[in-house]
JSON list of C-alpha atoms in Angstrom, two decimals:
[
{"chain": "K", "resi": 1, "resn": "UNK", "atom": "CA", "xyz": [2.89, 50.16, -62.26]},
{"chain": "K", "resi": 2, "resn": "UNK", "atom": "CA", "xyz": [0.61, 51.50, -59.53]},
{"chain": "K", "resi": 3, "resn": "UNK", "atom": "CA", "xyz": [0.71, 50.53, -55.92]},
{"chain": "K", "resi": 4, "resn": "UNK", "atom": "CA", "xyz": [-2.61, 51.60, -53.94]},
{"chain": "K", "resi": 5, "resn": "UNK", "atom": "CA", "xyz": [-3.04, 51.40, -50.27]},
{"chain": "K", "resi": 6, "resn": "UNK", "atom": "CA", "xyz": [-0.40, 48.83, -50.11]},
{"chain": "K", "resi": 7, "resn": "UNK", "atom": "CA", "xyz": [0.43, 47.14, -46.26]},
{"chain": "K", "resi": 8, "resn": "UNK", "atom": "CA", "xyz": [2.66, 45.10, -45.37]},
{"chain": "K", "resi": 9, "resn": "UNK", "atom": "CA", "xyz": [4.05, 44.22, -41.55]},
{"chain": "K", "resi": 10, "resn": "UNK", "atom": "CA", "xyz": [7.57, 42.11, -40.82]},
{"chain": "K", "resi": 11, "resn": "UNK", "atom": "CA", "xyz": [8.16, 42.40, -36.39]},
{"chain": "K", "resi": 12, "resn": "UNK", "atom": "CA", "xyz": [7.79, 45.95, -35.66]},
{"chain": "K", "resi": 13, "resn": "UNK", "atom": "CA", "xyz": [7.92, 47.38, -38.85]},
{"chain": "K", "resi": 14, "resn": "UNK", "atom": "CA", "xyz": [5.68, 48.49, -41.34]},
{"chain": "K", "resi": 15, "resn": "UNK", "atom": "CA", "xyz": [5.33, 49.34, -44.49]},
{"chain": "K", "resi": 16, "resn": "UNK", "atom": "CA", "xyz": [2.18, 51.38, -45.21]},
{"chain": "K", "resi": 17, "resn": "UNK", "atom": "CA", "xyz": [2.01, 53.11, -49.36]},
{"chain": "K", "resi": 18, "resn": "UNK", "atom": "CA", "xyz": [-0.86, 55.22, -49.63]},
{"chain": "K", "resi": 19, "resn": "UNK", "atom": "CA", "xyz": [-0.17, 55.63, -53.27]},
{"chain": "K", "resi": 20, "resn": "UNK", "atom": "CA", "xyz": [2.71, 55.73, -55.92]},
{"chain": "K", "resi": 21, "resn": "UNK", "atom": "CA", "xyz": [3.15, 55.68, -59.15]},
{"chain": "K", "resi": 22, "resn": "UNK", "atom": "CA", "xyz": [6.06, 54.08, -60.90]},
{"chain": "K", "resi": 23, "resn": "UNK", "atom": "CA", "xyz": [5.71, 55.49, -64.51]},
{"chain": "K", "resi": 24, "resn": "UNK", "atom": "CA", "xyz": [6.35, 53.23, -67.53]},
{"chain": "K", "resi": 25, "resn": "UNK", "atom": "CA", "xyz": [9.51, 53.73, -69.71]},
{"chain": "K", "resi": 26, "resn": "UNK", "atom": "CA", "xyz": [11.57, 55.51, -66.77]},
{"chain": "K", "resi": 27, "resn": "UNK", "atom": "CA", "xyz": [14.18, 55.68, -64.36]},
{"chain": "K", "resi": 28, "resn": "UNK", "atom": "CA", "xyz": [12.97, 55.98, -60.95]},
{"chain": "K", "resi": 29, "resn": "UNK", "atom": "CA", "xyz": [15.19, 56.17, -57.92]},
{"chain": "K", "resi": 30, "resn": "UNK", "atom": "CA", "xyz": [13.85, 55.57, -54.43]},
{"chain": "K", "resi": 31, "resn": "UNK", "atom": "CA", "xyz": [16.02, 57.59, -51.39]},
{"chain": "K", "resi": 32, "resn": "UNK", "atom": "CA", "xyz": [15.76, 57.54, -47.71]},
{"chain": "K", "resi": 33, "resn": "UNK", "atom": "CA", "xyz": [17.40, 56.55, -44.62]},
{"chain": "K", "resi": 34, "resn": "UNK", "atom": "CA", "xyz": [18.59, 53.18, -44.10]},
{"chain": "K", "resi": 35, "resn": "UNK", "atom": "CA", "xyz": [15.79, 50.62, -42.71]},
{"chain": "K", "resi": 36, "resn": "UNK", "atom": "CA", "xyz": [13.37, 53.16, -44.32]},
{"chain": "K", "resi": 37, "resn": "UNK", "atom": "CA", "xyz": [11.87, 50.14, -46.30]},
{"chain": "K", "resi": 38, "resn": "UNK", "atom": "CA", "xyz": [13.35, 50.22, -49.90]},
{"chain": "K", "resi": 39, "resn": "UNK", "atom": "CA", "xyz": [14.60, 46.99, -50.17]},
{"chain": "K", "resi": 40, "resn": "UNK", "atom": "CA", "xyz": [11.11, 45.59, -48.64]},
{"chain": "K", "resi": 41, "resn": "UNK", "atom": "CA", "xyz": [9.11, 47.40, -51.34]},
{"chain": "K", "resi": 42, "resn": "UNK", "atom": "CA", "xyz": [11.13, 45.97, -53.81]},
{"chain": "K", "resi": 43, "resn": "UNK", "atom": "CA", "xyz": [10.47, 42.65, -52.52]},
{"chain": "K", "resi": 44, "resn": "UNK", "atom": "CA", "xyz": [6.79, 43.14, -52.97]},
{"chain": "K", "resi": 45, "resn": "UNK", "atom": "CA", "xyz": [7.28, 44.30, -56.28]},
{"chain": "K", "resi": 46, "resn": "UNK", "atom": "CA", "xyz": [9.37, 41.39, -57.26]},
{"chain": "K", "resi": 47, "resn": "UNK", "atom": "CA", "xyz": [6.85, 39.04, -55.55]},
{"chain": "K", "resi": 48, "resn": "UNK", "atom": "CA", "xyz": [8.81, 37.51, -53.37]},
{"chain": "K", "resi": 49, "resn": "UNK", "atom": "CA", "xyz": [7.03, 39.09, -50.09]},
{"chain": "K", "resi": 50, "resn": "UNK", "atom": "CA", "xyz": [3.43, 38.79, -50.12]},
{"chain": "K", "resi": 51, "resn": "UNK", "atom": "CA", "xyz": [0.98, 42.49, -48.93]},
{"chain": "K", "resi": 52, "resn": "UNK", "atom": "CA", "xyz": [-0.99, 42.07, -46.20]},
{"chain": "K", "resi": 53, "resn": "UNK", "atom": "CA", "xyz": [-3.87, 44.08, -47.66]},
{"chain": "K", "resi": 54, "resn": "UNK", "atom": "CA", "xyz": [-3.71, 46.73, -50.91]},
{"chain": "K", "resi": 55, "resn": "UNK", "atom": "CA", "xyz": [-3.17, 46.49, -54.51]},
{"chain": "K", "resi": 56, "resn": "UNK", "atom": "CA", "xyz": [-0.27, 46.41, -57.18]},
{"chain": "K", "resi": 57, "resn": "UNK", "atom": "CA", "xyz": [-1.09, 46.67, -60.75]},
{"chain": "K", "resi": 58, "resn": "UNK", "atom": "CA", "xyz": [1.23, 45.52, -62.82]},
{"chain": "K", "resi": 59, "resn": "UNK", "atom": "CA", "xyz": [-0.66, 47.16, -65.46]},
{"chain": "K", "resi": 60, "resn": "UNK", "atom": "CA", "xyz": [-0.50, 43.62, -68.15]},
{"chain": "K", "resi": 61, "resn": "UNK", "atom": "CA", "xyz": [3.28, 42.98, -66.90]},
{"chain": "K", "resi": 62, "resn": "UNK", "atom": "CA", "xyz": [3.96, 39.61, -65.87]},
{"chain": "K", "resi": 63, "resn": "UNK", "atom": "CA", "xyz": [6.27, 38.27, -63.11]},
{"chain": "K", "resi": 64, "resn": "UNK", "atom": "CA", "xyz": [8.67, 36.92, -65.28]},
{"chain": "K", "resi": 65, "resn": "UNK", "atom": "CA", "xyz": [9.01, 40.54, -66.61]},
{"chain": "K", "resi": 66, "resn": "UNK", "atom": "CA", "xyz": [10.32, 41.63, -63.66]},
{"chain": "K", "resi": 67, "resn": "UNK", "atom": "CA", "xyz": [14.32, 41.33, -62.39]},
{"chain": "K", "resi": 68, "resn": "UNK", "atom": "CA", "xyz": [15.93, 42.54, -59.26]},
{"chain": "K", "resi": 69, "resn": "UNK", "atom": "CA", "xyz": [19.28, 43.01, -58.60]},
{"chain": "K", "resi": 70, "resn": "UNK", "atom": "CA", "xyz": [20.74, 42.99, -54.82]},
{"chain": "K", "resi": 71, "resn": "UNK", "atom": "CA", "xyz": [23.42, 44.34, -52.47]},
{"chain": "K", "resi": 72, "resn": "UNK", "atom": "CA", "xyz": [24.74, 40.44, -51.64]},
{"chain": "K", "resi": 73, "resn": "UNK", "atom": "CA", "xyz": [23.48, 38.64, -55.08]},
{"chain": "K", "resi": 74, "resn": "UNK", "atom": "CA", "xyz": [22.72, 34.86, -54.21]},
{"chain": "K", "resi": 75, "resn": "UNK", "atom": "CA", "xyz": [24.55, 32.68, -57.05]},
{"chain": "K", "resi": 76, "resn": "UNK", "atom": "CA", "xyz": [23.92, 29.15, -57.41]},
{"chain": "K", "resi": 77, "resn": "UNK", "atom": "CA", "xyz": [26.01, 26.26, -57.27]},
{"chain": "K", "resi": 78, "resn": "UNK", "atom": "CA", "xyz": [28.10, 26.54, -60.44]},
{"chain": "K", "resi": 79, "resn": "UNK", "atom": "CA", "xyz": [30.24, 28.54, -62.79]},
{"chain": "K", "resi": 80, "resn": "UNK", "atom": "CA", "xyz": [29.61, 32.11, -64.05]},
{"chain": "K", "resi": 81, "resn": "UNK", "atom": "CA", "xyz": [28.09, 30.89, -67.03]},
{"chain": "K", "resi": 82, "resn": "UNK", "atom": "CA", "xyz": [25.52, 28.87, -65.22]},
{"chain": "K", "resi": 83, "resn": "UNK", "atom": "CA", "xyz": [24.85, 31.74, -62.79]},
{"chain": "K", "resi": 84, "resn": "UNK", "atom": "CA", "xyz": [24.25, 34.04, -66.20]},
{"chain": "K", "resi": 85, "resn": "UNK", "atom": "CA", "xyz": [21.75, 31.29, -67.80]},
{"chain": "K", "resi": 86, "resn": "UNK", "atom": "CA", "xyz": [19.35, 30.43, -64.27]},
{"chain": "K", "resi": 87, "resn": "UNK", "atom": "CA", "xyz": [17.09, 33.19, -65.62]},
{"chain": "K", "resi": 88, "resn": "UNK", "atom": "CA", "xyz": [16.91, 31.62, -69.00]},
{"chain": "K", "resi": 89, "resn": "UNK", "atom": "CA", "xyz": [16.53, 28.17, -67.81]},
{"chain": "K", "resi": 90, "resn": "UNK", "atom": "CA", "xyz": [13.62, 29.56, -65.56]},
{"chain": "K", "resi": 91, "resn": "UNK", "atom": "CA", "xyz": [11.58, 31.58, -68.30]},
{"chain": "K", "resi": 92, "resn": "UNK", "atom": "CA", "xyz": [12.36, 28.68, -71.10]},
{"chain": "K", "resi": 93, "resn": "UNK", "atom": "CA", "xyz": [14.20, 31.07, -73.09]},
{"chain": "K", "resi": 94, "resn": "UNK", "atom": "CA", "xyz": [17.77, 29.32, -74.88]},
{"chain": "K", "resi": 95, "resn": "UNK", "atom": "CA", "xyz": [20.76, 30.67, -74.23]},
{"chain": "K", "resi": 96, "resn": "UNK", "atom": "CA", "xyz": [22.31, 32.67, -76.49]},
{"chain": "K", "resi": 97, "resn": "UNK", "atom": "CA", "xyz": [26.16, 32.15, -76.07]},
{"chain": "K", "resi": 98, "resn": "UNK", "atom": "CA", "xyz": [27.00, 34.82, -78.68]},
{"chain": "K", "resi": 99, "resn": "UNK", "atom": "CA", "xyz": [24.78, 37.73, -76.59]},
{"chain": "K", "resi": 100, "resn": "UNK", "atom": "CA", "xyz": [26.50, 35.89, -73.40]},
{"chain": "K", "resi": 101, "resn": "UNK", "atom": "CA", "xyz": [30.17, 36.37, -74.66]},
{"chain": "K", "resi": 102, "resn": "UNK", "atom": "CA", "xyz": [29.43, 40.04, -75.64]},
{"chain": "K", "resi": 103, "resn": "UNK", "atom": "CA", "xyz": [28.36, 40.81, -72.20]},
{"chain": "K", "resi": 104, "resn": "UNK", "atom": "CA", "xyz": [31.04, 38.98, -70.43]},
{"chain": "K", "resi": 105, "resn": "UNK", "atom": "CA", "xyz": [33.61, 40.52, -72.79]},
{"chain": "K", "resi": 106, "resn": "UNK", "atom": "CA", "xyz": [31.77, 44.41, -71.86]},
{"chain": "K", "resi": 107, "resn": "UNK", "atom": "CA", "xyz": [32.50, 43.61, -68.23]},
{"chain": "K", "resi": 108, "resn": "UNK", "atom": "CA", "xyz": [35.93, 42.17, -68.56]},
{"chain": "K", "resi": 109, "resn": "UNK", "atom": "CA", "xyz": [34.78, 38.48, -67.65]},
{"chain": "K", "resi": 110, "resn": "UNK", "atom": "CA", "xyz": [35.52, 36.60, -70.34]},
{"chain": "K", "resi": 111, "resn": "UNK", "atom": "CA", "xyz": [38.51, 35.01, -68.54]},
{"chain": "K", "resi": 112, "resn": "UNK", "atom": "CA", "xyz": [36.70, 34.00, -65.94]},
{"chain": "K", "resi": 113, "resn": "UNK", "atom": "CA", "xyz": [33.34, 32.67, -67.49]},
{"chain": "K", "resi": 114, "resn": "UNK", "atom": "CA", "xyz": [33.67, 28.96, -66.19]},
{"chain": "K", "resi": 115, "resn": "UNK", "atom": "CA", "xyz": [34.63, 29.84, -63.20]},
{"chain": "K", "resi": 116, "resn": "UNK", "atom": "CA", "xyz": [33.72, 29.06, -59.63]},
{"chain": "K", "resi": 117, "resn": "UNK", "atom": "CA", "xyz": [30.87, 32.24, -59.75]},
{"chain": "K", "resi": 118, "resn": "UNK", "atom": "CA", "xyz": [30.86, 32.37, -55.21]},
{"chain": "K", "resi": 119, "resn": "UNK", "atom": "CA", "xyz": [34.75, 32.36, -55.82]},
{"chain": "K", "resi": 120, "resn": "UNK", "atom": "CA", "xyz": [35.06, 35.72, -57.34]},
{"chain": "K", "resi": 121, "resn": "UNK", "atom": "CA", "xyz": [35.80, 39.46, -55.90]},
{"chain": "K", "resi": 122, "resn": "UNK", "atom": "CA", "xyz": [32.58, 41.40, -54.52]},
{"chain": "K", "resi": 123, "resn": "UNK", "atom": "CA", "xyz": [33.04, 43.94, -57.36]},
{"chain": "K", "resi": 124, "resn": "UNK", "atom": "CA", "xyz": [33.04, 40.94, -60.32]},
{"chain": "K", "resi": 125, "resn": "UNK", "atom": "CA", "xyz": [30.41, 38.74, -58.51]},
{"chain": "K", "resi": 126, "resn": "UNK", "atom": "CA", "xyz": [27.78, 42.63, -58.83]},
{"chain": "K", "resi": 127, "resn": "UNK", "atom": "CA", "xyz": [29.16, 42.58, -62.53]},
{"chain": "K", "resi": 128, "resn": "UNK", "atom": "CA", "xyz": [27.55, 38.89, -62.80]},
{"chain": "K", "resi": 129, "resn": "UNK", "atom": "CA", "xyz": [24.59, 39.91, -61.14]},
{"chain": "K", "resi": 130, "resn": "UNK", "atom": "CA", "xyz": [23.99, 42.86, -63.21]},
{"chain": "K", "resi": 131, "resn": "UNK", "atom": "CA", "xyz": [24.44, 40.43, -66.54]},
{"chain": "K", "resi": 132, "resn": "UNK", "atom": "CA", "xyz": [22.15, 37.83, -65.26]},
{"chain": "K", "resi": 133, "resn": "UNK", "atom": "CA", "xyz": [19.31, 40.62, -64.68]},
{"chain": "K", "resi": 134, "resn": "UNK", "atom": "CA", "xyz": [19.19, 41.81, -67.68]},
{"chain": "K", "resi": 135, "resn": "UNK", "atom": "CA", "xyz": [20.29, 38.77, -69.72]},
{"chain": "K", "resi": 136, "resn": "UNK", "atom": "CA", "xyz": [16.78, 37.50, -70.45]},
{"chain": "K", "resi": 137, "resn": "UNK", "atom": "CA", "xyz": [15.98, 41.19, -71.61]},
{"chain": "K", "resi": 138, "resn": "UNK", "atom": "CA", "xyz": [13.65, 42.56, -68.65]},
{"chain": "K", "resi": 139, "resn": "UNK", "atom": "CA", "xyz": [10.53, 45.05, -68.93]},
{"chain": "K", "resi": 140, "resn": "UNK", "atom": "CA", "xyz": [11.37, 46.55, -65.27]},
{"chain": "K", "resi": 141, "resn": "UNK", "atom": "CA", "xyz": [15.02, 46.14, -63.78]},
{"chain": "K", "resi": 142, "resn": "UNK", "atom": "CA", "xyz": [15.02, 47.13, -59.94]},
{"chain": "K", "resi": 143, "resn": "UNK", "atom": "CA", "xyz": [18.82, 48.08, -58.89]},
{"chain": "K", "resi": 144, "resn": "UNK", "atom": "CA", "xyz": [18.89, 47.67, -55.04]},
{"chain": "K", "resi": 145, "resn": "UNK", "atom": "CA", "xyz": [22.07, 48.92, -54.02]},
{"chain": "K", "resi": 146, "resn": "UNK", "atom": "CA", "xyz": [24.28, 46.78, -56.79]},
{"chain": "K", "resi": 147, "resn": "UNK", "atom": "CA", "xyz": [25.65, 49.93, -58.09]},
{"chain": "K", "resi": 148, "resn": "UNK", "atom": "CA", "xyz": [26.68, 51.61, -55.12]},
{"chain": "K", "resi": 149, "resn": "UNK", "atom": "CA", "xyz": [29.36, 48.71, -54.57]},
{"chain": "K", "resi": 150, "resn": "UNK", "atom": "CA", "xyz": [31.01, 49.40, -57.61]},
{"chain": "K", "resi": 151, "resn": "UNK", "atom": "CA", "xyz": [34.44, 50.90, -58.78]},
{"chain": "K", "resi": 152, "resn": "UNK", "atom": "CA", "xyz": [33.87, 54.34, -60.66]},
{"chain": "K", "resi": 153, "resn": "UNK", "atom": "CA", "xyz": [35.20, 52.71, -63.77]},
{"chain": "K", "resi": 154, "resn": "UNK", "atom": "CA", "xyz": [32.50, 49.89, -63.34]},
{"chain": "K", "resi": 155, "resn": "UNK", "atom": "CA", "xyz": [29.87, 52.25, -62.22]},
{"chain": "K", "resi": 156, "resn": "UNK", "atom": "CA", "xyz": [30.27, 54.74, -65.25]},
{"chain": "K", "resi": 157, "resn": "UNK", "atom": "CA", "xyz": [29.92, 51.32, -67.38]},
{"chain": "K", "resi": 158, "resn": "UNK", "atom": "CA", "xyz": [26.53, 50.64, -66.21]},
{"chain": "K", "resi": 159, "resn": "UNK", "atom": "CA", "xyz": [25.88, 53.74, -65.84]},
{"chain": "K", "resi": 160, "resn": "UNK", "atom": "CA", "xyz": [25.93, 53.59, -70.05]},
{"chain": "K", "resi": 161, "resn": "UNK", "atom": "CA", "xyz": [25.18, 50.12, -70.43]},
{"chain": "K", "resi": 162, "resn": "UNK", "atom": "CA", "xyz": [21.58, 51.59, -68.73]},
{"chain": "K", "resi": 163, "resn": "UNK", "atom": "CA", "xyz": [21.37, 54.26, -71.10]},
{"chain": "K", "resi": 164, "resn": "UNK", "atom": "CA", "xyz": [22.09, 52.18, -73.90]},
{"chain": "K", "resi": 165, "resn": "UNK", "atom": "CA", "xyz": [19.10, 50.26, -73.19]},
{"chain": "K", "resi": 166, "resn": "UNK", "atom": "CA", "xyz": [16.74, 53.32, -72.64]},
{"chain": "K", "resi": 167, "resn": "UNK", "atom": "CA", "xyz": [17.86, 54.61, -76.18]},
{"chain": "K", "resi": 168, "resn": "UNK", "atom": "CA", "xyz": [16.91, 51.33, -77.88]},
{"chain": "K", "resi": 169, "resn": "UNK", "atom": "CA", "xyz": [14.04, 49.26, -75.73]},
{"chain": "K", "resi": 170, "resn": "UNK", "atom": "CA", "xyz": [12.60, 52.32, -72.88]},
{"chain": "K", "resi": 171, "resn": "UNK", "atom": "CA", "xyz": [12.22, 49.93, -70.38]},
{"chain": "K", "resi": 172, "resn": "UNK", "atom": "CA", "xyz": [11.60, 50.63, -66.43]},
{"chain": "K", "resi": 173, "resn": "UNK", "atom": "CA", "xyz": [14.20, 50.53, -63.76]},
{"chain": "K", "resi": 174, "resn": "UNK", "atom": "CA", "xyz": [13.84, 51.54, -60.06]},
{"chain": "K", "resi": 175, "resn": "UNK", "atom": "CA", "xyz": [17.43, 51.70, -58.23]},
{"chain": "K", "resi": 176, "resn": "UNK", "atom": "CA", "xyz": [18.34, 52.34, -55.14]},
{"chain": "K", "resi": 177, "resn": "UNK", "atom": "CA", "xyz": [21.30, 54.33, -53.89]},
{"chain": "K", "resi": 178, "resn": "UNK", "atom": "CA", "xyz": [23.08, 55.51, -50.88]},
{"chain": "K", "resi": 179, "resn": "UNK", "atom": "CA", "xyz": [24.92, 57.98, -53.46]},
{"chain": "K", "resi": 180, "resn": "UNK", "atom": "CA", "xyz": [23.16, 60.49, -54.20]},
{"chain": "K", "resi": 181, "resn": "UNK", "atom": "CA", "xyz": [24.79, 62.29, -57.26]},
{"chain": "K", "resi": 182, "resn": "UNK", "atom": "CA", "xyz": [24.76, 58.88, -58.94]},
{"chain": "K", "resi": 183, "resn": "UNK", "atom": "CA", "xyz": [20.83, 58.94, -58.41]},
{"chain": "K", "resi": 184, "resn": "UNK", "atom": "CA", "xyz": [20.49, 63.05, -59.51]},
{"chain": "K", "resi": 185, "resn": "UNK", "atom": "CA", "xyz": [22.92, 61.79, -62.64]},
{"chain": "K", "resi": 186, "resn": "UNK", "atom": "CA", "xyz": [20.39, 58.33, -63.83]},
{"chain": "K", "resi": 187, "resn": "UNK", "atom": "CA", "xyz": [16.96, 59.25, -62.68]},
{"chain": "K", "resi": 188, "resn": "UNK", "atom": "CA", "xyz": [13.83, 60.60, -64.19]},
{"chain": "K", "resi": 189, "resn": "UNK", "atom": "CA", "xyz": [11.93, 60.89, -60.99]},
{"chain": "K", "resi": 190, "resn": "UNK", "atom": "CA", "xyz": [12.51, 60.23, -57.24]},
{"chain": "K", "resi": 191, "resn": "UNK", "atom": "CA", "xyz": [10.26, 58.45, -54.82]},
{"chain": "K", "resi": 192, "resn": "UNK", "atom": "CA", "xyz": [11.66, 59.92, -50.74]},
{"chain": "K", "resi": 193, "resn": "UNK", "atom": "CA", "xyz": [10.88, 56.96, -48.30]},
{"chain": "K", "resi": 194, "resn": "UNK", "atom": "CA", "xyz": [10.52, 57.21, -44.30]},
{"chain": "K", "resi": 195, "resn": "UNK", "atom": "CA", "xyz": [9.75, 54.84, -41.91]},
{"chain": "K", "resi": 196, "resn": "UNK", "atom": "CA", "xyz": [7.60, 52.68, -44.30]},
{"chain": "K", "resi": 197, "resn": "UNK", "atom": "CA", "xyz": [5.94, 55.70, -45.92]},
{"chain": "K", "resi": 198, "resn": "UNK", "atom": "CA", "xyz": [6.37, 57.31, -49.74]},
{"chain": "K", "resi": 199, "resn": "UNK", "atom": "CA", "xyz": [6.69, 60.58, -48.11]},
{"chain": "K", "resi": 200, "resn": "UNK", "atom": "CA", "xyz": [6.71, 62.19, -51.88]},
{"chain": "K", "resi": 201, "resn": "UNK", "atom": "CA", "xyz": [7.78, 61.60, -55.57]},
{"chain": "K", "resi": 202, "resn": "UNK", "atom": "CA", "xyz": [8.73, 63.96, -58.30]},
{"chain": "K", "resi": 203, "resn": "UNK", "atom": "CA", "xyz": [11.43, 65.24, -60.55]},
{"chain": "K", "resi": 204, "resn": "UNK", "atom": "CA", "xyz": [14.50, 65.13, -58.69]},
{"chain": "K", "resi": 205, "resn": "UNK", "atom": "CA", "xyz": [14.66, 68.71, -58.92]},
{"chain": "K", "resi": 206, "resn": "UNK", "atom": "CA", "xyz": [11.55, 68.81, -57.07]},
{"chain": "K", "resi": 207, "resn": "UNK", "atom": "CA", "xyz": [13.24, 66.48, -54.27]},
{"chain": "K", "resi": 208, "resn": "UNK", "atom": "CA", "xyz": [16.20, 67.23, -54.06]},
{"chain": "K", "resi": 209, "resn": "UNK", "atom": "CA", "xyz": [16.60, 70.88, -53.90]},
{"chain": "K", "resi": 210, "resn": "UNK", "atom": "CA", "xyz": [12.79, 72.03, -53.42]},
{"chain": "K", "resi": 211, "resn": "UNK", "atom": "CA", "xyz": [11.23, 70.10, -51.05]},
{"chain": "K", "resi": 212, "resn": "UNK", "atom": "CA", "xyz": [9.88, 72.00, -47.90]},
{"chain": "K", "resi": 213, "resn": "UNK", "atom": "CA", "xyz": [9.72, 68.73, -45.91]},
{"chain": "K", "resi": 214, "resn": "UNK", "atom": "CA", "xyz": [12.30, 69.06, -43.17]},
{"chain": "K", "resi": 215, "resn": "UNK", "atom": "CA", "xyz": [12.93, 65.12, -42.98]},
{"chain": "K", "resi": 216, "resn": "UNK", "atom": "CA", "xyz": [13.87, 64.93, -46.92]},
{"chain": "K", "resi": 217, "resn": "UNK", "atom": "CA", "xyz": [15.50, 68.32, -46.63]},
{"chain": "K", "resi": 218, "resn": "UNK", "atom": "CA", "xyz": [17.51, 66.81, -43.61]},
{"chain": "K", "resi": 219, "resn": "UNK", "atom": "CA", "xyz": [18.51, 63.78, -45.36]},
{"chain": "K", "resi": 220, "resn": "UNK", "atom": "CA", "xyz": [19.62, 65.35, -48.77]},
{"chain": "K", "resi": 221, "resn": "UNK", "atom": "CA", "xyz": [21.56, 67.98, -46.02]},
{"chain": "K", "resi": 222, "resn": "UNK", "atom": "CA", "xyz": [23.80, 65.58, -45.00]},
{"chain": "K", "resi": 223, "resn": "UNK", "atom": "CA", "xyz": [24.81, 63.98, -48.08]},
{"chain": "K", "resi": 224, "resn": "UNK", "atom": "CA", "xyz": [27.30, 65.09, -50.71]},
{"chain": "K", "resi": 225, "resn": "UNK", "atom": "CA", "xyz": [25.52, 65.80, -54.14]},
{"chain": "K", "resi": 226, "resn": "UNK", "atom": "CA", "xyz": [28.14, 66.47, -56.81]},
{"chain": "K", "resi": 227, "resn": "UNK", "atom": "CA", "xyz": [26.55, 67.66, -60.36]},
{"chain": "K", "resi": 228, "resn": "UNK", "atom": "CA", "xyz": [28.81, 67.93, -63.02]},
{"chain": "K", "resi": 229, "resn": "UNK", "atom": "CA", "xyz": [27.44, 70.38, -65.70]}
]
């Protein structure tokens, strides 16, 4: 996917991407401050906010291709089940209740699959919202901010439930993250963000720990990176 000279204006802020570069088959993470416009260019990606002016190539992807993820998911009026088979329903694809139970029984659901989906925890209703994204089998998966909200039990089973899926279909995924070792630990490249502005991308070697740009340098300063060798 390439995004070229890409505007787009909500009040008094704007997003403005001179050019990036989201690389097929890869795990991109996108850091920077908070109102930086992450969730916005995710948006535009997803199609649900129009540019004002520029160009995204999907490069042959369609729409329906495409799943997002966010911080507060939006369920619909019915049970967990239901909630996990509105993506089907929407690309004409049948569920299938066998691929459903395995997924609800890898996230410790089963119990609750006809539930009440707006009547469970925060942490179960992101578990829900992770299995409807990628029910329908995606070609990109954007992340915005579902992981952070997790338990570290939870978190280190996405964590391999994504890997999983690179080993067998190499798909895309773009996820955002206030934590940063979780980013360092998933991601093939980073994309820094500022005020509306891709302010660089690169390896997150190259980011995190080379950049001579004193606004990423001051926002990876005051955040705790852990590696674990």
């Amino acid at each position: 996917m390439k995004i070229t000279d890409m505007e787009k204006k909500q009040g008094s802020f704007q997003i403005h991407i001179d050019s990036l570069t989201l690389e097929a088959g890869k795990i991109h993470g996108i850091i920077g401050g908070n109102g930086c416009g992450k969730t916005t260019l995710c948006k535009l990606i997803m199609g649900i906010l129009k540019p004002d002016r520029g160009i995204l190539d999907y490069e042959g992807l369609d729409l329906k291709d495409i799943t997002m993820t966010a911080q507060r998911p939006y369920f619909i009026q019915g049970s967990v089940y239901e909630n996990i088979c509105y993506p089907l329903k929407l690309r004409h694809i049948r569920p299938d209740d066998q691929k459903i139970d395995h997924w609800l029984n890898l996230c410790g659901l089963t119990e609750k699959k006809h539930q009440y989906a707006r009547s469970l925890s925060s942490g179960e209703q992101q578990k829900v919202s992770m299995i409807r994204a990628l029910i329908f089998d995606p070609k990109f998966v954007m992340i915005d901010e579902t992981l952070s909200n997790l338990d570290p039990e939870n978190l280190e089973l996405f964590e391999n439930v994504i890997f999983d899926i690179q080993k067998k279909q190499t798909i895309t995924w773009l996820l955002i993250s206030h934590r940063l070792a979780h980013i360092y630990k998933m991601c093939d490249m980073l994309h820094f963000m500022h005020q509306g502005i891709v302010l660089a991308s690169g390896s997150k070697q190259e980011i995190l720990f080379e950049s001579n740009d004193e606004r990423i340098r001051s926002f990876v300063s005051n955040e705790v990176i852990r590696i674990e060798s």
